[in-house]
XYZ file of C-alpha atoms in Angstrom:
710
model
C -21.188 -8.252 -19.366
C -18.234 -10.626 -19.333
C -18.252 -10.899 -23.113
C -18.240 -7.127 -23.478
C -15.407 -6.707 -21.010
C -13.267 -9.315 -22.638
C -13.900 -7.983 -26.109
C -12.689 -4.550 -25.022
C -9.445 -6.240 -23.975
C -8.820 -7.230 -27.565
C -9.748 -10.877 -27.317
C -10.722 -10.993 -30.958
C -7.036 -11.182 -31.727
C -5.967 -14.871 -31.573
C -2.437 -13.792 -30.682
C -3.765 -12.604 -27.318
C -4.128 -16.219 -26.165
C -0.898 -17.018 -24.351
C 0.538 -20.518 -24.027
C 0.913 -21.884 -20.495
C 4.145 -20.942 -18.685
C 6.659 -23.804 -18.930
C 7.592 -25.574 -15.733
C 8.527 -28.791 -13.958
C 5.996 -31.038 -12.216
C 6.089 -34.064 -9.953
C 3.650 -36.136 -12.002
C 1.783 -36.187 -15.288
C -1.591 -35.256 -13.806
C -0.219 -32.082 -12.210
C 1.260 -31.016 -15.558
C -2.018 -31.662 -17.386
C -3.987 -29.801 -14.725
C -1.616 -26.828 -15.005
C -2.032 -26.628 -18.790
C -5.794 -27.121 -18.578
C -6.336 -24.425 -15.953
C -4.174 -21.892 -17.745
C -5.843 -22.618 -21.100
C -9.283 -21.932 -19.655
C -8.050 -18.580 -18.305
C -6.954 -17.698 -21.852
C -10.160 -18.771 -23.598
C -9.312 -22.172 -25.047
C -9.584 -25.811 -23.978
C -6.841 -28.430 -24.237
C -7.142 -32.045 -25.204
C -4.768 -34.991 -24.896
C -3.623 -35.678 -28.457
C -1.149 -38.413 -27.650
C 0.051 -40.055 -24.476
C 2.642 -42.590 -23.453
C 1.776 -42.947 -19.821
C 5.241 -43.025 -18.266
C 7.191 -40.961 -20.803
C 5.368 -38.267 -22.741
C 2.017 -36.527 -23.148
C 1.152 -34.219 -26.050
C -1.586 -31.661 -25.472
C -3.411 -29.786 -28.218
C -6.173 -27.237 -28.514
C -9.717 -28.656 -28.516
C -11.041 -25.653 -30.397
C -10.569 -26.959 -33.953
C -11.193 -23.862 -36.034
C -14.059 -23.626 -38.565
C -15.590 -25.892 -41.153
C -14.597 -25.236 -44.737
C -16.539 -25.472 -48.000
C -19.822 -26.474 -46.379
C -21.948 -25.016 -49.205
C -23.013 -27.440 -51.931
C -21.980 -26.820 -55.534
C -25.179 -27.189 -57.546
C -23.431 -27.792 -60.863
C -21.641 -30.934 -59.743
C -22.779 -34.522 -59.814
C -24.005 -36.227 -56.641
C -20.864 -38.338 -56.292
C -18.604 -35.316 -56.663
C -20.725 -33.393 -54.164
C -20.450 -36.171 -51.570
C -16.718 -36.443 -52.102
C -16.192 -32.706 -51.687
C -18.501 -32.584 -48.654
C -16.511 -35.256 -46.845
C -13.217 -33.561 -47.604
C -14.517 -30.099 -46.730
C -16.174 -31.141 -43.470
C -12.898 -31.815 -41.743
C -11.980 -29.316 -39.038
C -9.005 -27.081 -39.579
C -6.764 -28.233 -36.723
C -5.391 -25.594 -34.343
C -1.565 -25.603 -34.448
C -1.203 -25.150 -30.669
C 0.795 -27.960 -29.077
C 2.379 -28.438 -25.662
C 4.579 -31.397 -24.755
C 5.258 -32.903 -21.355
C 8.217 -35.281 -21.044
C 9.491 -37.168 -18.046
C 13.166 -36.904 -17.220
C 15.196 -37.220 -14.011
C 12.049 -37.967 -12.024
C 10.180 -34.800 -13.055
C 7.754 -33.975 -15.853
C 8.988 -30.984 -17.866
C 6.531 -28.901 -19.874
C 7.597 -27.212 -23.109
C 5.454 -25.369 -25.624
C 6.129 -26.598 -29.160
C 3.721 -24.171 -30.835
C 1.960 -21.481 -28.818
C -0.152 -19.958 -31.614
C -3.854 -20.445 -32.397
C -5.842 -20.040 -35.604
C -9.155 -19.106 -33.995
C -10.701 -16.626 -31.625
C -10.845 -17.243 -27.850
C -14.043 -18.547 -26.339
C -16.252 -15.752 -25.055
C -17.818 -18.102 -22.541
C -16.097 -21.349 -21.587
C -19.472 -23.006 -20.962
C -20.117 -22.830 -24.729
C -17.457 -25.462 -25.330
C -18.707 -29.057 -25.632
C -16.233 -30.210 -22.994
C -18.126 -28.125 -20.441
C -20.792 -30.806 -20.637
C -18.396 -33.529 -19.580
C -18.350 -35.000 -16.095
C -15.545 -34.837 -13.585
C -14.069 -37.959 -12.027
C -16.302 -37.850 -8.954
C -19.429 -37.571 -11.130
C -18.270 -40.492 -13.293
C -17.988 -42.685 -10.219
C -21.437 -41.535 -9.061
C -22.865 -42.459 -12.473
C -21.304 -45.898 -12.138
C -22.806 -46.427 -8.683
C -26.284 -45.190 -9.687
C -26.219 -47.295 -12.862
C -25.466 -50.393 -10.809
C -28.404 -49.423 -8.567
C -30.749 -49.497 -11.573
C -31.325 -45.762 -12.061
C -32.056 -44.472 -15.553
C -30.037 -41.671 -17.210
C -32.637 -38.959 -16.540
C -32.834 -39.987 -12.884
C -29.025 -40.012 -12.658
C -28.818 -36.554 -14.205
C -31.409 -35.178 -11.803
C -29.421 -36.380 -8.796
C -26.153 -35.053 -10.198
C -27.697 -31.612 -10.604
C -28.655 -31.591 -6.936
C -24.941 -31.376 -6.056
C -23.926 -29.410 -9.172
C -26.713 -27.045 -10.343
C -24.471 -25.684 -13.130
C -24.132 -29.079 -14.800
C -24.767 -28.690 -18.552
C -24.776 -32.378 -19.491
C -27.770 -34.110 -21.073
C -29.058 -37.712 -20.830
C -27.128 -38.413 -24.037
C -23.897 -37.639 -22.223
C -24.882 -40.035 -19.437
C -25.438 -42.755 -22.056
C -21.950 -42.102 -23.453
C -20.381 -42.381 -19.998
C -22.234 -45.634 -19.348
C -20.834 -47.005 -22.606
C -17.300 -46.104 -21.562
C -17.866 -47.626 -18.126
C -18.817 -50.889 -19.766
C -15.405 -50.763 -21.460
C -13.703 -50.368 -18.078
C -12.919 -46.604 -18.289
C -13.630 -45.070 -14.876
C -11.366 -42.009 -14.716
C -11.421 -38.598 -16.250
C -7.958 -39.133 -17.697
C -9.429 -41.818 -19.980
C -11.601 -39.275 -21.780
C -10.185 -37.328 -24.687
C -10.674 -33.752 -23.481
C -10.118 -32.163 -20.110
C -13.232 -30.819 -18.423
C -12.664 -27.080 -17.804
C -13.501 -25.463 -14.492
C -16.795 -23.579 -14.384
C -15.579 -20.826 -12.040
C -12.130 -19.392 -12.419
C -12.603 -16.989 -9.547
C -12.897 -19.506 -6.734
C -10.347 -22.250 -7.198
C -9.976 -24.466 -4.141
C -6.224 -24.609 -3.632
C -6.527 -26.369 -0.299
C -7.188 -29.717 -2.007
C -4.405 -29.542 -4.597
C -1.662 -32.141 -4.336
C 1.529 -30.811 -2.758
C 3.143 -28.897 -5.646
C 6.435 -29.953 -7.134
C 8.325 -26.850 -5.989
C 7.602 -27.737 -2.340
C 8.713 -31.339 -2.805
C 12.175 -30.344 -3.986
C 15.044 -30.171 -1.532
C 15.746 -27.336 -1.189
C 12.400 -25.939 -2.374
C 12.480 -23.833 -5.546
C 10.303 -20.749 -5.105
C 7.655 -20.604 -7.878
C 6.214 -17.822 -9.975
C 2.501 -17.134 -9.585
C 0.998 -16.634 -13.044
C -2.684 -16.726 -13.897
C -3.668 -18.323 -10.600
C -1.091 -21.118 -10.819
C 2.180 -21.528 -8.944
C 4.607 -22.640 -11.642
C 8.292 -23.462 -11.578
C 10.367 -21.093 -13.668
C 12.207 -22.407 -16.722
C 15.155 -20.191 -15.840
C 18.438 -22.004 -15.240
C 19.691 -19.109 -13.085
C 18.690 -18.989 -9.443
C 19.729 -17.424 -6.134
C 20.174 -19.422 -2.938
C 18.160 -18.204 0.044
C 20.374 -18.916 3.061
C 19.323 -19.288 6.672
C 21.329 -16.465 8.310
C 21.849 -18.483 11.491
C 23.115 -21.698 9.882
C 24.118 -20.800 6.278
C 22.034 -23.740 5.077
C 20.066 -23.258 1.857
C 16.438 -22.658 2.815
C 15.197 -22.352 -0.777
C 16.188 -21.259 -4.269
C 14.774 -18.261 -6.110
C 14.743 -18.450 -9.927
C 15.348 -15.372 -12.048
C 12.024 -15.102 -13.856
C 12.433 -15.222 -17.643
C 11.184 -12.441 -19.892
C 8.500 -14.735 -21.332
C 7.256 -15.616 -17.846
C 7.164 -11.946 -16.881
C 5.100 -11.103 -19.964
C 2.735 -13.959 -19.135
C 2.282 -12.582 -15.613
C 1.530 -9.088 -16.901
C -0.882 -10.412 -19.506
C -2.610 -12.492 -16.849
C -3.004 -9.413 -14.659
C -4.227 -7.357 -17.613
C -6.779 -9.984 -18.564
C -8.074 -10.316 -14.991
C -8.484 -6.571 -14.470
C -11.769 -5.857 -16.370
C -13.769 -8.478 -14.490
C -12.112 -7.688 -11.158
C -12.723 -3.939 -11.380
C -16.420 -4.664 -11.992
C -16.575 -6.982 -8.978
C -18.636 -5.256 -6.262
C -16.556 -3.644 -3.532
C -18.497 -5.668 -0.967
C -17.284 -8.876 -2.632
C -13.699 -7.642 -2.592
C -14.047 -6.759 1.092
C -15.416 -10.229 1.911
C -12.321 -11.736 0.314
C -10.197 -9.534 2.574
C -12.204 -10.666 5.610
C -11.470 -14.269 4.687
C -7.842 -13.387 3.919
C -7.207 -11.948 7.378
C -8.829 -15.004 8.934
C -6.478 -17.300 7.002
C -3.423 -15.216 7.945
C -4.312 -15.619 11.619
C -4.739 -19.351 11.065
C -1.270 -19.728 9.511
C 0.616 -16.991 11.357
C 2.907 -19.533 13.057
C 4.045 -20.949 9.705
C 4.548 -17.505 8.174
C 6.532 -16.248 11.169
C 8.760 -19.320 11.174
C 9.425 -18.880 7.442
C 10.407 -15.247 8.039
C 12.790 -16.257 10.821
C 14.430 -18.997 8.758
C 15.001 -16.694 5.757
C 15.486 -13.260 7.316
C 16.966 -14.253 10.676
C 14.937 -11.919 12.909
C 13.771 -13.220 16.284
C 10.494 -15.087 16.206
C 8.730 -12.387 18.259
C 9.829 -9.792 15.670
C 8.592 -12.069 12.888
C 5.168 -12.234 14.546
C 5.150 -8.433 14.782
C 6.027 -8.279 11.084
C 2.958 -10.353 10.180
C 0.671 -8.567 12.638
C 1.547 -5.120 11.286
C 0.760 -6.368 7.795
C -2.451 -7.921 9.092
C -3.567 -4.479 10.238
C -3.469 -3.366 6.592
C -5.648 -6.325 5.585
C -8.118 -5.457 8.320
C -8.126 -1.863 7.111
C -8.837 -3.079 3.563
C -11.999 -4.759 4.856
C -13.511 -1.283 5.207
C -12.179 0.558 2.158
C -15.614 1.142 0.616
C -16.286 4.427 2.413
C -12.784 5.714 1.607
C -13.415 5.256 -2.121
C -16.565 7.344 -2.158
C -16.665 10.261 -4.581
C -18.459 13.607 -4.425
C -21.839 14.722 -5.782
C -23.026 18.230 -6.577
C -26.653 18.603 -7.503
C -27.924 21.116 -10.058
C -24.624 22.756 -10.946
C -26.591 24.298 -13.763
C -30.235 24.174 -14.757
C -31.114 20.465 -14.495
C -27.467 19.348 -14.587
C -25.690 17.309 -11.881
C -21.976 16.700 -11.518
C -20.255 13.970 -9.553
C -16.822 12.424 -9.216
C -16.000 8.738 -8.825
C -12.805 6.963 -7.863
C -11.683 4.165 -10.192
C -8.787 1.672 -10.173
C -5.752 2.239 -12.396
C -5.263 -1.216 -13.929
C -2.153 -3.353 -13.520
C 0.074 -2.177 -10.638
C 3.381 -3.569 -9.362
C 5.279 -3.709 -6.084
C 9.016 -4.219 -5.460
C 9.762 -5.279 -1.877
C 12.839 -5.060 0.396
C 14.096 -7.774 2.723
C 13.513 -6.078 6.095
C 9.739 -6.731 6.378
C 8.975 -9.875 4.322
C 5.264 -9.898 5.266
C 4.291 -6.351 6.206
C 5.488 -4.520 3.092
C 3.965 -6.951 0.539
C 0.690 -6.612 2.463
C 1.134 -2.823 2.410
C 1.213 -2.993 -1.345
C -1.031 -5.603 -2.893
C -3.788 -5.658 -0.254
C -4.785 -2.032 -0.801
C -4.200 -2.229 -4.546
C -6.433 -5.238 -5.228
C -9.171 -4.117 -2.840
C -9.338 -0.872 -4.822
C -9.984 -3.007 -7.924
C -6.510 -3.245 -9.480
C -4.603 -6.355 -10.486
C -1.062 -6.687 -9.182
C 2.463 -7.927 -9.983
C 4.488 -8.545 -6.802
C 8.285 -8.838 -6.846
C 9.399 -10.061 -3.377
C 12.935 -9.648 -2.147
C 15.161 -12.372 -3.553
C 16.656 -12.712 -0.045
C 13.442 -13.805 1.737
C 10.550 -14.492 -0.689
C 8.880 -17.292 1.263
C 6.409 -15.164 3.225
C 5.145 -13.465 0.047
C 4.434 -16.807 -1.594
C 2.619 -18.072 1.505
C 0.510 -14.914 1.656
C -0.338 -15.267 -2.033
C -1.466 -18.848 -1.422
C -3.758 -17.648 1.351
C -5.123 -14.855 -0.854
C -6.021 -17.422 -3.516
C -7.615 -19.635 -0.889
C -9.625 -16.645 0.329
C -11.153 -16.322 -3.136
C -8.934 -13.851 -4.982
C -9.582 -14.595 -8.684
C -6.885 -16.045 -10.901
C -4.642 -13.397 -12.397
C -5.492 -10.626 -9.943
C -2.292 -11.293 -7.976
C 0.871 -12.525 -9.707
C 4.410 -13.062 -8.394
C 7.690 -12.804 -10.308
C 11.277 -12.963 -9.080
C 14.627 -11.536 -10.052
C 16.961 -8.604 -9.715
C 17.976 -5.848 -12.143
C 16.394 -7.319 -15.280
C 13.072 -7.756 -13.486
C 13.289 -4.176 -12.195
C 13.791 -2.952 -15.767
C 10.926 -5.057 -17.087
C 8.546 -3.656 -14.462
C 9.626 -0.077 -15.177
C 9.404 -0.440 -18.956
C 6.184 -2.415 -19.410
C 3.477 -0.146 -20.811
C 0.657 -2.156 -19.208
C 1.893 -1.449 -15.669
C 0.386 1.843 -14.507
C 1.879 2.304 -11.019
C 4.851 1.025 -9.006
C 5.392 0.879 -5.237
C 8.987 0.500 -4.110
C 10.749 0.191 -0.762
C 14.481 -0.417 -0.636
C 17.925 1.107 -0.917
C 18.499 4.691 -1.982
C 20.424 3.798 -5.157
C 17.794 1.322 -6.367
C 14.955 3.680 -5.482
C 16.493 6.581 -7.407
C 17.047 4.358 -10.447
C 13.528 2.935 -10.440
C 11.933 6.340 -9.891
C 13.894 7.875 -12.752
C 13.268 5.033 -15.199
C 9.606 4.435 -14.391
C 8.602 8.102 -14.178
C 10.113 8.627 -17.622
C 7.530 6.109 -18.849
C 4.723 8.125 -17.260
C 4.035 5.710 -14.396
C 2.895 6.609 -10.911
C 5.659 5.991 -8.378
C 5.894 5.836 -4.612
C 9.451 5.108 -3.538
C 10.660 4.900 0.063
C 14.432 4.604 0.409
C 17.137 4.789 3.086
C 16.781 4.708 6.859
C 18.744 6.577 9.524
C 16.392 7.823 12.199
C 17.442 10.117 15.054
C 16.423 10.557 18.661
C 17.080 13.657 20.746
C 17.384 13.022 24.490
C 16.867 16.073 26.706
C 18.442 16.254 30.183
C 14.996 16.109 31.810
C 13.939 12.881 30.039
C 12.694 9.960 32.133
C 15.746 7.728 32.576
C 14.200 4.231 32.595
C 11.547 4.834 29.926
C 14.059 6.491 27.610
C 16.685 3.750 27.997
C 14.113 1.042 27.301
C 12.963 2.876 24.162
C 16.515 3.446 22.872
C 17.571 -0.159 23.372
C 14.397 -1.591 21.847
C 14.320 0.732 18.832
C 18.078 0.686 18.265
C 18.782 -3.047 18.499
C 15.422 -4.749 17.844
C 15.316 -6.934 14.710
C 19.123 -6.521 14.670
C 18.592 -2.937 13.521
C 17.359 -4.187 10.126
C 14.261 -2.068 9.735
C 13.583 1.337 8.274
C 12.117 2.529 11.587
C 15.192 1.676 13.696
C 16.812 4.416 15.795
C 20.362 4.561 14.497
C 21.558 7.816 16.082
C 20.952 9.424 19.474
C 21.795 13.089 20.157
C 22.235 13.720 23.899
C 21.610 17.362 24.796
C 23.970 18.399 27.577
C 26.263 15.358 27.242
C 26.182 11.558 27.402
C 28.011 11.034 30.695
C 24.822 10.434 32.728
C 23.490 7.914 30.188
C 26.440 5.956 28.818
C 26.994 3.325 31.519
C 23.311 2.516 31.938
C 22.827 2.333 28.176
C 25.687 -0.176 27.878
C 24.283 -2.188 30.783
C 20.866 -2.477 29.124
C 22.418 -3.411 25.763
C 24.573 -6.157 27.301
C 21.476 -7.751 28.811
C 20.032 -8.476 25.361
C 20.179 -12.125 24.274
C 21.805 -12.789 20.887
C 20.942 -16.159 19.328
C 19.261 -17.810 16.363
C 15.832 -16.279 15.824
C 14.086 -19.604 16.320
C 15.432 -20.028 19.853
C 13.451 -19.087 22.962
C 13.593 -15.581 24.472
C 15.858 -14.190 21.766
C 16.227 -10.409 21.514
C 18.594 -10.141 18.542
C 18.975 -12.609 15.700
C 21.578 -12.635 12.911
C 21.735 -10.067 10.115
C 20.504 -11.358 6.781
C 23.781 -12.126 4.966
C 27.537 -12.266 5.321
C 27.867 -9.331 2.926
C 25.639 -7.205 5.149
C 27.627 -8.251 8.228
C 30.900 -7.294 6.518
C 29.496 -3.884 5.563
C 28.335 -3.225 9.144
C 31.708 -4.234 10.576
C 33.486 -2.049 8.026
C 31.456 1.021 9.020
C 32.060 0.334 12.724
C 35.818 0.141 12.112
C 35.663 3.284 9.994
C 34.085 5.130 12.915
C 36.769 3.933 15.331
C 39.525 4.987 12.944
C 37.888 8.410 12.569
C 37.966 9.031 16.317
C 34.716 7.553 17.647
C 34.835 5.755 21.003
C 33.855 2.065 20.843
C 31.826 1.829 24.044
C 30.418 -1.628 23.303
C 31.749 -3.954 20.573
C 29.504 -6.755 19.288
C 31.485 -7.743 16.197
C 33.186 -10.829 17.618
C 30.239 -12.407 19.374
C 30.002 -16.213 19.179
C 26.708 -18.095 19.456
C 27.140 -21.739 20.552
C 25.636 -24.137 18.033
C 25.460 -21.436 15.352
C 29.126 -20.617 14.842
C 28.608 -19.883 11.126
C 25.752 -17.439 11.669
C 25.816 -13.776 10.664
C 25.680 -12.508 14.243
C 26.570 -9.039 15.450
C 25.921 -8.119 19.059
C 24.740 -4.707 20.251
C 27.380 -2.105 19.392
C 27.603 1.470 20.721
C 29.830 4.225 19.344
C 30.119 7.572 21.158
C 31.843 10.836 20.240
C 30.462 10.440 16.713
C 30.542 13.518 14.478
C 28.620 14.431 11.340
C 31.753 14.088 9.170
C 32.283 10.380 9.915
C 31.404 7.775 7.295
C 29.549 5.665 9.858
C 27.177 8.608 10.365
C 26.815 9.569 6.715
C 26.060 6.060 5.482
C 23.153 3.768 6.328
C 24.418 1.025 8.677
C 21.230 -1.050 8.941
C 22.475 -3.182 11.823
C 22.459 -3.346 15.670
C 24.677 -0.280 15.990
C 23.789 2.837 17.990
C 25.680 6.067 17.257
C 25.832 8.585 20.104
C 26.342 12.305 19.484
C 26.253 15.331 21.786
C 24.762 18.825 21.487
C 24.859 21.846 23.777
C 21.181 22.724 23.330
C 18.010 21.686 21.556
C 18.620 24.103 18.669
C 21.936 22.430 17.854
C 20.376 18.973 18.171
C 17.550 19.848 15.770
C 20.097 21.315 13.357
C 22.072 18.025 13.376
C 18.953 16.025 12.524
C 17.801 18.398 9.781
C 21.166 18.328 8.024
C 21.164 14.534 7.699
C 20.069 13.314 4.240
C 17.910 10.463 5.600
C 14.706 12.236 6.601
C 12.535 9.303 7.581
C 11.724 10.041 11.217
C 12.950 11.481 14.510
C 11.933 11.364 18.176
C 12.444 13.482 21.239
C 12.470 12.275 24.835
C 11.615 14.992 27.333
C 9.221 15.999 30.101
C 9.017 19.554 28.778
C 6.019 20.440 26.649
C 7.820 23.541 25.400
C 10.758 21.475 24.109
C 8.423 18.921 22.546
C 6.428 21.611 20.741
C 9.587 23.291 19.452
C 10.862 19.927 18.198
C 7.550 19.096 16.520
C 7.501 22.454 14.723
C 11.105 22.759 13.591
C 12.120 19.167 12.792
C 12.144 18.382 9.044
C 11.148 14.723 8.875
C 8.022 12.826 7.978
C 7.515 10.732 11.119
C 7.773 12.472 14.518
C 7.798 10.740 17.890
C 7.445 12.415 21.283
C 8.597 10.136 24.121
C 8.145 7.173 21.740
C 10.561 5.779 19.134
C 9.695 5.856 15.453
C 7.089 3.238 14.605
C 5.150 2.213 11.548
C 1.819 4.078 11.746
C -1.494 2.298 11.713
C -2.861 1.794 8.186
C -5.640 4.339 8.534
C -3.034 7.044 9.213
C -0.421 8.206 6.724
C 3.121 6.860 6.483
C 4.796 10.172 5.693
C 8.387 10.605 4.629
C 10.385 13.594 3.474
C 12.602 13.941 0.445
C 15.083 12.568 -0.416
C 13.860 9.596 1.628
C 10.649 9.564 -0.413
C 10.168 10.054 -4.153
C 6.759 10.319 -5.724
C 3.493 12.133 -5.268
C 1.512 10.033 -2.783
C 2.727 8.152 0.296
C 1.791 4.741 1.664
C -1.228 3.960 3.840
C -4.161 6.129 4.851
C -6.134 8.119 2.304
C -2.998 8.820 0.259
C -2.443 5.085 -0.209
C -5.927 4.715 -1.677
C -5.460 7.785 -3.845
C -2.231 6.309 -5.210
C -3.989 3.177 -6.479
C -7.030 4.991 -7.887
C -7.856 7.872 -10.205
C -10.710 10.353 -10.245
C -13.308 10.679 -12.963
C -15.810 13.530 -13.094
C -19.202 12.967 -14.699
C -21.630 15.731 -15.645
C -25.134 14.595 -16.593
C -28.554 15.874 -17.500
C -31.709 13.757 -17.576
C -34.377 16.444 -17.484
C -35.882 17.432 -20.817
C -36.185 21.209 -20.868
C -38.182 23.054 -23.533
C -35.738 25.463 -25.059
C -35.768 26.226 -28.735
C -32.333 27.774 -28.956
C -30.620 24.994 -26.948
C -29.411 27.233 -24.126
C -30.703 24.780 -21.475
C -27.900 22.398 -22.386
C -25.228 24.935 -21.610
C -23.678 25.213 -18.160
C -23.074 28.613 -16.666
C -19.464 29.767 -16.830
């Protein structure tokens, strides 16, 4: 089955075998392991051609082509035949060559020649190096030899711990000979022993990768199951919003690295789509277990890169975890339909199949939840995936990808690339990518939707965020104030579900003082500190934009009820802090109302009645969600019926729905055919196929039994 699947991917074309992505590594062994693992995923095996231990290592392809001129020429003399046979028996060497050189403390990998002159291996176990022993087995052979065991006895014991071992007693003899020469490590053998199973690499035992050992860390690409440092010289600093210290650096993935990621995803897809859904679900079960194990680390990474309070970072991870838990039960949601005997002896049924390679482009506001929204559902449905995290806080995505690999996700099923506009264009233009999920700004979403849809791709694009709340005069005072303060200022207002505008029916005079009092009680500090309510916004540029819109509102006639622009946080004087800010007397013509603020700013408007309030909300271009706070069922029902948004709250602020329900948004906030989450989310990542079949042999001389009724 594997051979058939790979052949349908065009593996008979030697050009399909990609060279390993270049990168930098802490030591020689890590570089060799990287090249060896990637080569196996492409269908070839590498060998050490030349090595100067502390300076350079040259790796070649251990797949030396075909023998030439093996047939004897009967009209030649014996001496001429022997001479020709010796010359013709030499292997045609494969031109592939990769070079690792040490410089400035790091080993740098470059590919001197990435081409091959032979076909990829259909099955890696066919290669002679698959019969070689790993380092642990070599040491066991040494110990058992010293104990007096014979080769067949040694081999029998080795197979007890490794049933897939292909070696023979002859190979044990060869190892014993090398041991007598003092060679006890795998690195002393010519070829690298390939891994037997590419689907279950144990990443928990790998030496700390080079990108983590750098200071600051350089965020890697994930290509073909390996985290590799980009060869790009351009990078973006990820700053801690509370301190302005560099938390990490994000490289701008090169075009060659992007193509390698897509090819890796394309190559992994045939085997992954044929993996039983129960196996995929078990991986998700393990994945959610690992997320719970490492939730503290993930939350702290989110806080250090995004700035949100630690409790908000935990909520970010937990909401994403709900999607993983939902993916553990996707089997029943992918069931098709069956109609028996649609015609005489003919059945018809529909099945739901994965699309292929899909991609996701993430925003900065939910560094864990939105990546989990995207790739968890996509891969559980049988797709492979290219994830592009936000360049402002990519750390959580990389950590989640590590856990997914540890859970058993096969190499190549999930890949990560980084970048900005050029990466966006590459994702939109690549013909192998079938669907794109996007969450972000309105301008970027419109561009991506236009460019990708022109290429015939499926798109789901959520953009913008300016949610409204209508407060009726009969609303419960305490419950409503708590909801407004929490939804308006939580996570520093940097979330697409934040309440940015409140419309008070009948006037604000009964609410204003108490609203200011509740807002002043919120604690503003670095997200990592205890009992913090509001952390810093993500960047200085974002802070400047928020302050500009606040000032624009004041200049246009709004009343600055509470000003948080000049707040100082002791110990974090350079942080991007903005305290809770409230503007009243806001009108629909003001820039601060028209534009997306995305900060801890609450705009207060007034309406004479519920009809006017609903009209204000419906005229706003950001139709994400709206809430009403009231004790009147009549008012609530009227609001529910007449409001033109996707998410509706009654006596609750807008919240992200649970994954088994639909995250609905209205245009122009949403572009595309199918929304996130729920059944629509599964439909987005799959396609229907209808099969009509007949197995019953019917006696019919004129062939009418094979025709369906019309």
